[in-house]
Coordinates of C-alpha atoms in Angstrom, one line a residue:
Chain A
M1 CA 32.0 -12.2 34.6
N2 CA 33.6 -8.9 33.6
Q3 CA 32.0 -6.0 31.7
R4 CA 33.8 -6.7 28.3
L5 CA 32.5 -10.2 28.1
Q6 CA 28.9 -9.0 28.3
L7 CA 29.1 -7.0 25.2
P8 CA 27.6 -9.5 22.7
E9 CA 24.5 -10.1 24.9
K10 CA 24.0 -6.4 25.2
F11 CA 24.2 -6.0 21.5
F12 CA 21.7 -8.9 20.9
R13 CA 19.2 -7.3 23.4
L14 CA 19.6 -3.8 21.8
A15 CA 19.1 -5.3 18.3
A16 CA 16.0 -7.1 19.3
W17 CA 14.3 -4.3 21.2
G18 CA 15.5 -1.7 18.7
S19 CA 14.0 -3.5 15.7
A20 CA 10.8 -4.2 17.7
G21 CA 10.6 -0.6 18.6
L22 CA 10.8 0.3 14.9
S23 CA 7.2 -0.9 14.4
L24 CA 6.0 1.6 17.1
L25 CA 8.3 4.3 15.7
I26 CA 6.6 4.0 12.3
L27 CA 3.2 4.5 13.9
V28 CA 4.5 7.5 15.9
F29 CA 5.9 9.2 12.8
M30 CA 2.7 8.7 10.9
L31 CA 0.7 10.2 13.7
I32 CA 3.1 13.2 14.0
L33 CA 3.2 14.1 10.3
G34 CA -0.5 13.3 9.7
R35 CA -1.5 15.5 12.7
P36 CA -2.7 18.5 10.8
L37 CA -5.4 16.4 9.2
L38 CA -6.3 14.6 12.4
G39 CA -8.0 17.9 13.5
H40 CA -10.5 17.6 10.7
D41 CA -13.6 15.5 10.9
L42 CA -11.9 12.1 10.7
F43 CA -15.1 10.2 10.1
A44 CA -15.9 12.3 7.1
L45 CA -12.3 12.1 5.7
V46 CA -12.3 8.3 5.9
F47 CA -15.9 7.4 5.1
H48 CA -17.6 9.8 2.7
Q49 CA -15.6 12.8 1.6
P50 CA -14.3 12.7 -2.0
W51 CA -10.7 13.4 -3.0
Q52 CA -10.5 16.9 -4.6
P53 CA -7.3 18.6 -3.4
D54 CA -8.1 21.7 -5.5
R55 CA -11.3 22.2 -3.4
Q56 CA -9.5 21.4 -0.1
L57 CA -11.3 18.0 0.1
Y58 CA -8.9 15.3 1.1
G59 CA -11.3 12.4 1.7
L60 CA -9.8 8.9 1.4
F61 CA -13.1 7.0 1.0
P62 CA -12.6 6.2 -2.7
M63 CA -9.2 4.7 -2.0
L64 CA -10.4 2.7 1.0
V65 CA -13.1 1.2 -1.2
G66 CA -10.5 0.7 -4.0
T67 CA -8.2 -1.2 -1.6
L68 CA -11.0 -3.4 -0.3
A69 CA -12.4 -4.1 -3.8
V70 CA -9.1 -5.0 -5.3
S71 CA -7.9 -7.2 -2.5
T72 CA -11.2 -8.9 -1.8
T73 CA -11.6 -9.8 -5.5
A74 CA -8.1 -11.1 -5.6
L75 CA -8.7 -13.2 -2.5
L76 CA -11.9 -14.6 -3.9
M77 CA -10.1 -15.7 -7.1
A78 CA -7.0 -17.0 -5.2
L79 CA -8.8 -19.0 -2.6
P80 CA -10.3 -21.8 -4.7
L81 CA -7.1 -22.0 -6.8
A82 CA -4.9 -22.3 -3.7
F83 CA -7.2 -24.8 -2.0
G84 CA -7.4 -27.1 -5.0
T85 CA -3.6 -26.9 -5.6
A86 CA -2.9 -27.7 -2.0
I87 CA -5.2 -30.7 -2.1
L88 CA -3.4 -32.0 -5.2
A89 CA 0.1 -31.5 -3.8
A90 CA -0.5 -32.8 -0.3
I91 CA -3.3 -35.4 -0.5
I92 CA -3.7 -36.7 -4.1
R93 CA -0.1 -36.7 -5.2
P94 CA 2.1 -36.3 -2.1
G95 CA 5.2 -37.8 -3.8
G96 CA 6.7 -37.1 -7.3
C97 CA 4.6 -34.6 -9.2
G98 CA 3.1 -33.1 -6.0
R99 CA 6.6 -32.4 -4.7
L100 CA 7.5 -30.8 -8.0
L101 CA 4.4 -28.6 -7.7
V102 CA 5.4 -27.5 -4.2
R103 CA 8.9 -26.6 -5.5
I104 CA 7.4 -24.5 -8.3
V105 CA 5.0 -22.8 -5.8
Q106 CA 7.9 -22.1 -3.5
L107 CA 9.9 -20.5 -6.3
L108 CA 6.8 -18.3 -7.1
T109 CA 6.8 -16.7 -3.6
G110 CA 10.1 -15.0 -4.4
M111 CA 9.1 -13.4 -7.7
P112 CA 9.3 -9.6 -8.0
T113 CA 5.9 -7.9 -7.9
V114 CA 6.9 -5.2 -10.3
V115 CA 7.4 -8.0 -12.9
Y116 CA 3.8 -9.2 -12.4
G117 CA 2.7 -5.6 -12.9
F118 CA 4.8 -5.2 -16.0
V119 CA 3.5 -8.4 -17.6
G120 CA 0.0 -7.4 -16.6
I121 CA 0.2 -4.2 -18.5
F122 CA 1.3 -5.8 -21.8
L123 CA -0.3 -9.2 -21.6
L124 CA -3.5 -8.8 -19.6
V125 CA -4.7 -5.3 -20.0
P126 CA -5.0 -5.3 -23.9
R127 CA -6.9 -8.6 -23.8
L128 CA -9.3 -7.4 -21.2
R129 CA -9.8 -4.3 -23.3
T130 CA -10.8 -6.3 -26.4
L131 CA -12.8 -8.8 -24.3
F132 CA -15.0 -6.2 -22.6
G133 CA -14.9 -3.6 -25.3
G134 CA -13.9 0.0 -24.7
G135 CA -12.2 1.6 -21.7
S136 CA -8.5 1.4 -21.0
G137 CA -8.6 -2.1 -19.7
R138 CA -6.9 -1.0 -16.5
S139 CA -9.5 -2.0 -13.9
I140 CA -10.1 -3.7 -10.6
L141 CA -10.4 -6.9 -12.5
A142 CA -6.9 -6.6 -14.1
A143 CA -5.2 -5.8 -10.8
A144 CA -7.1 -8.5 -8.9
L145 CA -6.2 -11.2 -11.5
M146 CA -2.5 -10.4 -11.2
L147 CA -2.7 -10.0 -7.4
A148 CA -4.4 -13.4 -7.2
L149 CA -1.4 -14.9 -8.9
L150 CA 0.9 -13.1 -6.4
I151 CA -0.9 -14.3 -3.3
T152 CA -1.8 -17.9 -4.3
P153 CA 1.6 -19.4 -3.7
T154 CA 1.8 -18.2 -0.1
M155 CA -1.7 -19.6 0.5
V156 CA -0.9 -22.9 -1.1
L157 CA 2.2 -23.4 1.1
I158 CA 0.3 -22.6 4.4
F159 CA -2.6 -24.8 3.4
I160 CA -0.3 -27.7 2.7
D161 CA 1.4 -27.1 6.0
S162 CA -1.9 -27.2 7.8
F163 CA -2.9 -30.5 6.1
Q164 CA 0.4 -32.1 7.1
R165 CA 0.1 -31.0 10.7
V166 CA -2.8 -33.4 11.2
P167 CA -1.4 -36.4 13.1
R168 CA -0.6 -39.4 10.8
G169 CA -2.1 -41.8 13.3
W170 CA -5.6 -40.2 12.7
Q171 CA -5.2 -40.7 9.0
T172 CA -4.1 -44.4 9.3
A173 CA -7.0 -44.9 11.7
A174 CA -9.5 -43.5 9.1
A175 CA -7.9 -45.6 6.4
A176 CA -8.2 -48.7 8.6
L177 CA -11.9 -48.0 9.0
G178 CA -12.3 -48.2 5.2
C179 CA -12.1 -44.5 4.3
T180 CA -10.8 -43.6 0.8
P181 CA -8.1 -41.0 0.8
M182 CA -10.6 -38.3 -0.2
Q183 CA -13.0 -39.3 2.6
T184 CA -10.1 -39.2 5.1
F185 CA -9.4 -35.7 3.7
R186 CA -13.0 -34.5 4.0
H187 CA -13.8 -36.0 7.4
V188 CA -10.5 -36.1 9.2
I189 CA -8.0 -33.7 7.8
L190 CA -10.2 -30.8 6.7
P191 CA -12.0 -30.1 10.1
R192 CA -8.6 -30.2 11.9
A193 CA -6.9 -27.9 9.3
A194 CA -9.5 -25.2 9.5
G195 CA -7.3 -22.9 11.7
G196 CA -4.5 -23.1 9.2
L197 CA -6.8 -22.4 6.3
L198 CA -8.0 -19.3 8.1
S199 CA -4.5 -18.0 8.9
G200 CA -3.3 -18.6 5.3
T201 CA -6.3 -16.6 4.0
I202 CA -5.7 -13.7 6.5
L203 CA -2.0 -13.6 5.6
A204 CA -2.8 -13.5 1.9
F205 CA -5.3 -10.8 2.4
G206 CA -2.7 -8.7 4.3
R207 CA -0.3 -9.1 1.4
A208 CA -3.0 -8.1 -1.1
V209 CA -3.9 -5.0 0.9
G210 CA -0.2 -4.0 1.3
D211 CA 0.9 -4.5 -2.3
T212 CA 1.6 -1.3 -4.2
M213 CA 3.0 -2.0 -7.6
I214 CA 0.3 -4.3 -9.1
A215 CA -2.6 -1.9 -8.2
L216 CA -0.6 1.1 -9.2
M217 CA 0.3 -0.3 -12.6
L218 CA -3.0 -2.1 -13.4
A219 CA -5.9 -0.7 -11.5
G220 CA -6.2 2.6 -13.5
N221 CA -5.9 4.9 -10.4
A222 CA -9.2 6.8 -11.0
V223 CA -10.3 8.7 -7.9
A224 CA -14.0 8.0 -8.1
V225 CA -15.6 5.3 -6.0
P226 CA -15.7 2.2 -8.3
C227 CA -19.1 0.6 -9.1
S228 CA -18.1 -2.5 -11.0
L229 CA -15.1 -4.8 -11.4
L230 CA -14.4 -3.2 -14.8
D231 CA -14.1 0.3 -13.3
P232 CA -10.7 1.7 -12.6
A233 CA -9.9 2.3 -9.0
R234 CA -7.1 3.8 -6.8
T235 CA -5.9 1.9 -3.7
L236 CA -4.5 3.5 -0.5
T237 CA -1.0 2.2 -1.5
S238 CA -1.2 3.7 -5.0
Q239 CA -2.5 7.0 -3.5
I240 CA 0.7 7.3 -1.4
A241 CA 2.9 6.5 -4.4
L242 CA 1.0 9.0 -6.6
V243 CA 0.8 12.0 -4.2
F244 CA 4.1 11.8 -2.4
A245 CA 5.8 14.2 -4.9
A246 CA 3.4 17.0 -3.8
D247 CA 4.6 20.1 -1.9
F248 CA 5.9 18.9 1.5
S249 CA 4.0 21.5 3.5
S250 CA 0.6 21.1 1.7
L251 CA -2.3 19.4 3.3
E252 CA -2.5 17.2 0.2
F253 CA 0.9 15.8 1.2
K254 CA 0.0 15.4 4.8
S255 CA -3.0 13.3 3.8
I256 CA -0.8 10.5 2.6
F257 CA 0.3 10.0 6.3
L258 CA -3.4 9.4 7.1
C259 CA -3.4 6.8 4.2
G260 CA -0.3 5.3 5.8
L261 CA -2.0 5.3 9.2
I262 CA -5.1 3.5 7.9
L263 CA -3.0 0.9 6.1
Y264 CA -0.8 0.4 9.2
L265 CA -3.8 -0.1 11.4
L266 CA -5.4 -2.5 8.9
T267 CA -2.3 -4.7 8.5
S268 CA -1.4 -4.8 12.1
T269 CA -5.0 -5.8 13.0
L270 CA -4.6 -8.6 10.5
T271 CA -1.3 -9.7 12.0
I272 CA -2.9 -9.8 15.5
A273 CA -5.9 -11.7 14.1
L274 CA -3.4 -14.1 12.6
R275 CA -1.8 -14.8 16.0
L276 CA -5.2 -15.4 17.4
A277 CA -6.1 -17.8 14.6
R278 CA -3.0 -19.8 15.2
P279 CA -0.8 -18.5 18.0
T280 CA 2.4 -20.3 16.9
V281 CA 2.5 -19.2 13.3
G282 CA 4.8 -16.3 12.4
Y283 CA 5.0 -14.4 9.2
Q284 CA 6.3 -16.6 6.4
P285 CA 8.5 -14.6 4.0
Chain B
M1 CA -22.4 -44.1 -4.5
K2 CA -22.9 -40.4 -3.5
E3 CA -19.6 -40.6 -1.6
K4 CA -17.8 -41.9 -4.7
G5 CA -19.2 -39.1 -6.8
L6 CA -18.0 -36.5 -4.2
D7 CA -14.6 -38.1 -4.2
R8 CA -14.3 -37.9 -7.9
L9 CA -15.5 -34.3 -7.9
L10 CA -12.9 -33.3 -5.4
V11 CA -10.1 -34.9 -7.3
F12 CA -11.3 -33.3 -10.5
Y13 CA -11.5 -29.9 -8.8
A14 CA -8.0 -30.2 -7.4
W15 CA -6.4 -31.1 -10.7
T16 CA -8.3 -28.2 -12.4
A17 CA -7.1 -25.7 -9.8
A18 CA -3.5 -26.8 -10.1
L19 CA -3.7 -26.8 -13.9
V20 CA -5.2 -23.3 -14.0
L21 CA -2.5 -22.0 -11.7
L22 CA 0.3 -23.6 -13.7
L23 CA -1.1 -22.3 -17.0
A24 CA -1.4 -18.8 -15.6
V25 CA 2.2 -18.9 -14.3
L26 CA 3.3 -20.3 -17.7
A27 CA 1.5 -17.5 -19.5
V28 CA 3.2 -14.8 -17.4
F29 CA 6.8 -16.2 -17.6
G30 CA 6.5 -17.5 -21.1
F31 CA 5.3 -14.1 -22.3
L32 CA 8.3 -12.4 -20.6
L33 CA 10.8 -14.9 -21.9
Q34 CA 9.4 -14.7 -25.4
R35 CA 9.6 -10.9 -25.4
G36 CA 12.7 -10.5 -23.2
L37 CA 15.1 -13.1 -24.5
P38 CA 15.6 -11.7 -28.0
V39 CA 16.6 -8.2 -26.6
L40 CA 19.1 -9.5 -24.1
N41 CA 22.5 -8.4 -25.3
L42 CA 25.3 -6.0 -24.5
K43 CA 23.6 -3.2 -26.2
L44 CA 20.7 -3.5 -23.8
I45 CA 23.0 -3.0 -20.9
F46 CA 25.5 -0.5 -22.2
G47 CA 23.6 1.2 -25.0
N48 CA 25.9 2.9 -27.5
A49 CA 28.8 3.2 -25.0
D50 CA 31.8 0.9 -25.2
P51 CA 31.2 -1.8 -22.5
L52 CA 34.8 -1.8 -21.3
A53 CA 35.0 2.0 -21.1
A54 CA 31.6 2.1 -19.3
L55 CA 32.8 -0.6 -16.8
G56 CA 35.9 1.5 -16.1
G57 CA 33.7 4.5 -15.5
R58 CA 35.4 6.4 -18.4
Q59 CA 32.2 6.7 -20.5
P60 CA 28.7 7.3 -19.1
V61 CA 25.9 5.1 -20.3
F62 CA 22.8 7.1 -21.3
D63 CA 20.7 4.5 -23.1
G64 CA 21.3 1.2 -21.3
L65 CA 20.5 -0.6 -18.1
Y66 CA 24.0 -0.3 -16.7
P67 CA 23.3 2.5 -14.2
A68 CA 20.2 0.8 -13.0
I69 CA 22.1 -2.5 -12.5
V70 CA 24.9 -0.7 -10.6
G71 CA 22.3 1.2 -8.5
T72 CA 20.5 -2.0 -7.5
L73 CA 23.8 -3.7 -6.7
M74 CA 24.9 -0.8 -4.5
L75 CA 21.5 -0.6 -2.9
V76 CA 21.5 -4.3 -2.0
V77 CA 25.0 -4.4 -0.7
L78 CA 24.4 -1.4 1.5
A79 CA 21.0 -2.5 2.8
V80 CA 22.1 -6.0 3.6
T81 CA 25.3 -4.8 5.3
L82 CA 23.1 -2.5 7.5
A83 CA 20.5 -5.2 8.2
V84 CA 22.4 -8.4 8.7
P85 CA 24.2 -7.6 12.0
V86 CA 21.0 -6.2 13.6
G87 CA 18.8 -8.9 12.2
L88 CA 21.0 -11.7 13.3
G89 CA 21.5 -10.2 16.7
A90 CA 17.7 -9.8 17.2
G91 CA 17.2 -13.4 16.0
I92 CA 19.8 -14.8 18.4
Y93 CA 18.2 -12.8 21.2
L94 CA 14.7 -14.1 20.3
A95 CA 15.9 -17.7 20.1
E96 CA 18.4 -17.9 22.9
Y97 CA 17.8 -15.2 25.5
S98 CA 14.2 -14.2 25.6
R99 CA 11.6 -16.2 27.4
G100 CA 7.9 -16.3 28.1
R101 CA 6.0 -13.1 27.8
Q102 CA 9.0 -11.0 26.7
R103 CA 9.5 -13.4 23.7
A104 CA 5.8 -13.3 22.8
L105 CA 5.8 -9.5 22.9
L106 CA 9.0 -9.2 20.8
G107 CA 7.5 -11.8 18.3
L108 CA 4.3 -9.7 18.0
F109 CA 6.3 -6.6 17.2
F110 CA 8.4 -8.4 14.6
D111 CA 5.3 -9.9 13.0
I112 CA 3.7 -6.4 12.8
L113 CA 6.8 -5.1 11.2
A114 CA 7.0 -8.0 8.8
G115 CA 3.3 -7.4 7.8
T116 CA 3.7 -3.6 7.3
P117 CA 3.3 -2.8 3.6
S118 CA 6.6 -1.8 2.0
I119 CA 5.1 1.5 0.9
I120 CA 4.7 2.4 4.5
V121 CA 8.3 1.6 5.2
G122 CA 9.1 3.8 2.2
L123 CA 6.9 6.5 3.7
F124 CA 8.8 6.1 7.0
G125 CA 12.1 6.6 5.1
L126 CA 10.6 9.7 3.5
T127 CA 9.7 11.1 6.9
I128 CA 13.3 10.4 8.1
T129 CA 14.5 12.4 5.1
I130 CA 12.2 15.3 6.0
F131 CA 13.4 15.3 9.6
L132 CA 17.1 15.2 8.6
H133 CA 16.5 17.8 6.0
R134 CA 15.0 20.2 8.6
C135 CA 17.2 19.4 11.5
L136 CA 20.6 18.4 10.1
S137 CA 21.3 19.9 6.7
A138 CA 19.2 21.3 3.9
Q139 CA 21.4 19.3 1.5
I140 CA 19.9 16.0 2.5
Q141 CA 17.5 14.8 -0.1
P142 CA 16.0 11.3 -0.8
C143 CA 19.1 9.3 -1.7
L144 CA 20.9 6.0 -1.9
L145 CA 21.7 5.9 1.8
I146 CA 18.1 6.6 2.9
S147 CA 16.8 3.9 0.5
A148 CA 19.3 1.4 1.8
L149 CA 18.3 2.2 5.4
S150 CA 14.6 1.8 4.6
L151 CA 15.2 -1.5 2.8
A152 CA 17.2 -2.6 5.8
F153 CA 14.1 -1.9 8.0
L154 CA 12.0 -3.9 5.5
V155 CA 14.1 -7.0 5.7
L156 CA 15.0 -6.9 9.4
P157 CA 12.0 -9.0 10.6
Y158 CA 12.7 -11.7 7.9
L159 CA 16.4 -11.9 9.0
A160 CA 15.5 -12.1 12.7
R161 CA 12.8 -14.7 12.1
T162 CA 14.9 -17.0 9.9
T163 CA 17.8 -16.7 12.3
Q164 CA 15.5 -17.6 15.2
A165 CA 14.0 -20.5 13.3
A166 CA 17.4 -21.8 12.3
L167 CA 18.6 -21.8 15.9
E168 CA 15.4 -23.2 17.4
E169 CA 15.5 -26.2 14.9
I170 CA 18.7 -27.5 16.4
E171 CA 18.3 -30.9 18.0
P172 CA 18.3 -30.9 21.9
A173 CA 21.1 -33.6 21.7
V174 CA 23.3 -31.2 19.9
R175 CA 22.3 -28.2 21.9
L176 CA 23.1 -29.8 25.3
T177 CA 26.3 -31.6 24.5
A178 CA 28.8 -28.7 24.9
P179 CA 27.2 -27.4 28.1
A180 CA 27.3 -30.9 29.5
L181 CA 31.0 -31.0 28.8
G182 CA 31.5 -27.7 30.7
A183 CA 31.2 -25.1 27.9
S184 CA 29.8 -21.7 28.9
R185 CA 26.5 -20.4 27.4
R186 CA 28.4 -18.1 25.1
Q187 CA 30.9 -20.8 24.0
N188 CA 28.0 -23.0 23.2
L189 CA 26.3 -20.2 21.1
F190 CA 29.4 -19.2 19.1
L191 CA 31.1 -22.5 18.7
V192 CA 28.2 -25.0 18.4
L193 CA 24.8 -23.4 17.8
L194 CA 25.7 -20.6 15.3
P195 CA 27.9 -22.9 13.1
Q196 CA 25.0 -25.4 13.1
A197 CA 22.5 -22.8 12.2
L198 CA 24.7 -21.2 9.5
P199 CA 23.1 -22.7 6.4
G200 CA 19.6 -21.7 7.7
I201 CA 20.9 -18.1 8.5
G202 CA 22.6 -18.0 5.1
S203 CA 19.4 -18.9 3.2
G204 CA 17.6 -16.2 5.2
I205 CA 20.2 -13.7 4.1
L206 CA 19.9 -14.7 0.4
L207 CA 16.1 -14.3 0.6
A208 CA 16.6 -10.9 2.2
I209 CA 18.9 -10.0 -0.7
G210 CA 16.2 -11.0 -3.2
R211 CA 13.6 -8.9 -1.3
C212 CA 16.0 -5.8 -1.4
A213 CA 16.6 -6.3 -5.1
E214 CA 12.9 -6.6 -6.1
D215 CA 11.2 -4.1 -3.8
T216 CA 9.9 -1.0 -5.7
A217 CA 7.6 0.8 -3.4
V218 CA 10.3 1.6 -0.8
I219 CA 12.8 3.0 -3.3
M220 CA 10.3 5.1 -5.3
L221 CA 9.6 7.1 -2.2
T222 CA 13.2 7.4 -1.1
G223 CA 15.3 8.5 -4.0
A224 CA 15.1 6.2 -7.1
V225 CA 14.7 8.2 -10.3
A226 CA 14.4 7.4 -14.0
A227 CA 17.6 9.0 -15.2
A228 CA 20.5 9.8 -12.9
G229 CA 23.5 7.9 -14.3
L230 CA 25.8 6.3 -11.8
P231 CA 25.4 7.7 -8.3
R232 CA 28.3 9.9 -7.4
S233 CA 27.9 9.5 -3.6
L234 CA 25.7 7.8 -1.0
L235 CA 23.7 11.1 -0.8
D236 CA 22.9 11.1 -4.5
H237 CA 19.9 10.1 -6.5
Y238 CA 20.3 6.7 -8.3
E239 CA 18.6 4.4 -10.8
A240 CA 17.5 0.9 -9.9
L241 CA 16.2 -2.1 -11.9
P242 CA 12.7 -2.4 -10.4
F243 CA 12.1 1.3 -10.7
S244 CA 13.2 1.3 -14.3
I245 CA 10.8 -1.5 -15.0
Y246 CA 8.0 0.5 -13.5
Y247 CA 9.1 3.7 -15.3
Y248 CA 9.5 2.1 -18.8
S249 CA 6.1 0.4 -18.4
S250 CA 4.3 3.7 -18.1
Q251 CA 6.5 6.3 -19.7
Y252 CA 8.2 4.5 -22.6
A253 CA 8.7 7.0 -25.5
N254 CA 9.9 4.5 -28.1
P255 CA 10.0 0.7 -28.8
E256 CA 13.7 0.7 -27.7
E257 CA 12.8 1.9 -24.2
L258 CA 10.0 -0.7 -24.0
Q259 CA 12.5 -3.4 -25.0
R260 CA 14.7 -2.2 -22.2
G261 CA 11.7 -2.7 -19.8
Y262 CA 11.4 -6.3 -21.0
G263 CA 15.1 -6.8 -20.6
A264 CA 15.2 -5.3 -17.1
A265 CA 12.2 -7.4 -16.0
L266 CA 13.9 -10.6 -17.3
I267 CA 17.2 -9.7 -15.5
L268 CA 15.4 -9.0 -12.3
L269 CA 13.4 -12.2 -12.5
A270 CA 16.4 -14.3 -13.2
T271 CA 18.3 -12.7 -10.3
C272 CA 15.5 -13.4 -7.8
A273 CA 15.0 -17.0 -9.1
L274 CA 18.8 -17.6 -8.8
L275 CA 18.9 -16.3 -5.2
F276 CA 15.9 -18.3 -4.3
I277 CA 17.4 -21.5 -5.7
L278 CA 20.7 -20.9 -3.9
A279 CA 18.7 -20.3 -0.6
F280 CA 16.9 -23.6 -1.3
V281 CA 20.1 -25.5 -1.8
L282 CA 21.6 -24.1 1.4
R283 CA 18.5 -25.2 3.3
Q284 CA 18.8 -28.7 1.8
L285 CA 22.4 -28.7 3.1
L286 CA 21.0 -27.8 6.5
T287 CA 18.7 -30.8 6.6
R288 CA 21.5 -33.1 5.5
S289 CA 23.8 -32.0 8.3
R290 CA 20.9 -32.2 10.7
G291 CA 20.4 -35.8 9.5
I292 CA 24.0 -36.6 10.5
A293 CA 23.7 -35.0 13.9
A294 CA 20.3 -36.6 14.6
G295 CA 21.6 -40.0 13.5
W296 CA 24.5 -39.8 15.8
R297 CA 23.7 -41.4 19.2
P298 CA 26.3 -42.0 21.8

């Protein structure tokens, strides 16, 4: 084989390792640009210092709490919704109306997040404001409600997939022993699908942590540590979006790379956990 | 009897969950349609400028969505052009050339990249801009080219993964026929496997286009601005639909700008839905041709 003929394979290999290297390159860039802050007391920066740039305090603790509060609340709302919808679509009505439901859910996974944020501002926020009286209405609750709607479709699809992976023979065997469909589901399908349920939940949590627009538009972006669901909060992602216009050489600007570093480590840990939960599953766009 | 009660409870719960989800979705999209449909007209897009003159570039549009639509279009074309060759190449390598540990390691890196929040990819684009600004030329600012490059990074793992999946789904019978007849590995790849996988790869590209069109976090860090008009070059600021939606939602000065926000949201939503449905149809095509191939037995 001559040299010219090997060109396509060389390109394929370069493309694969090049794009794989990109994920490491992102980490390296965050480390280089965030370096001036890495000299500070990192533990204090991340775990208790407040964010007061005018007093040279660049603590990210409020944003870390904000991120965790918004995404955990969203996950807690989305989980029962997704689980029930998956049961309906895969077990109770596997044909006709279940299939239609799956199609709708699939379509939902491709919807722009900024549209969810936009609708949230004009539909949800005013109603929350009148419902709970006072405040701006922009709160952890508002962001979590919209975020739940964003992550539910992904969860539903992975849950359905994990139900359907259970061998059909097992289900027929259970039916032959006199199980109703729901008993088959509870005793045969559910225990076997636990891994899939876990990976769907992890994936959804990762999406919730990484989403920027919904939290930025609906959570209120206050820099204090939130105490209740009705308090406004600022997430790590919003922090990056809000501060990036600062002077390039200021420490305030450098601190967003620390934000990025925390987010990167958080999401890649989730990705690795995902592979451990079910080694064969990849990221489903 | 207890079992029967549990059964009923579970069924009731499942129906309630699905109904709540559907109602919430209906509320969101119904609200947008109700507010957005009445404002959809030429004036929304071209403002007070003459549509034909604006399309010909003879008259600038100051009070319409036209610059944002053009910006998004240019952004998507540029990003997808940059990402498709690399994404496809990586996907082919993953499916056809890598084995064992190497494949697992590559897969892990792609999953990490796919799971990286888009704002981090935007931040990465910003750091590239800063480096270029310092090392290459002080004229380099956040711009259309940098945004497109960052968006290409964002969709690379999706493209690679969908290409890989489309290739791996090909039946062994189809995969082995040409080599059995004496075709080389490369002939098999280019003449049999890639044409077979084409609908799957195409649907992956359509989904990547949708992702490029809707992502806001990347472009807000790398050069999208509220008012720039049409971009004059690849190194210029630009407007884009998703950024306009974000901007109008927080900074609208009058009801007209708010209406433009609703219009932009509806246009973006329709675009993404259309791309998604096209991708779905392509994938159906794939299963149909698979069916023929699988049904064919010598």
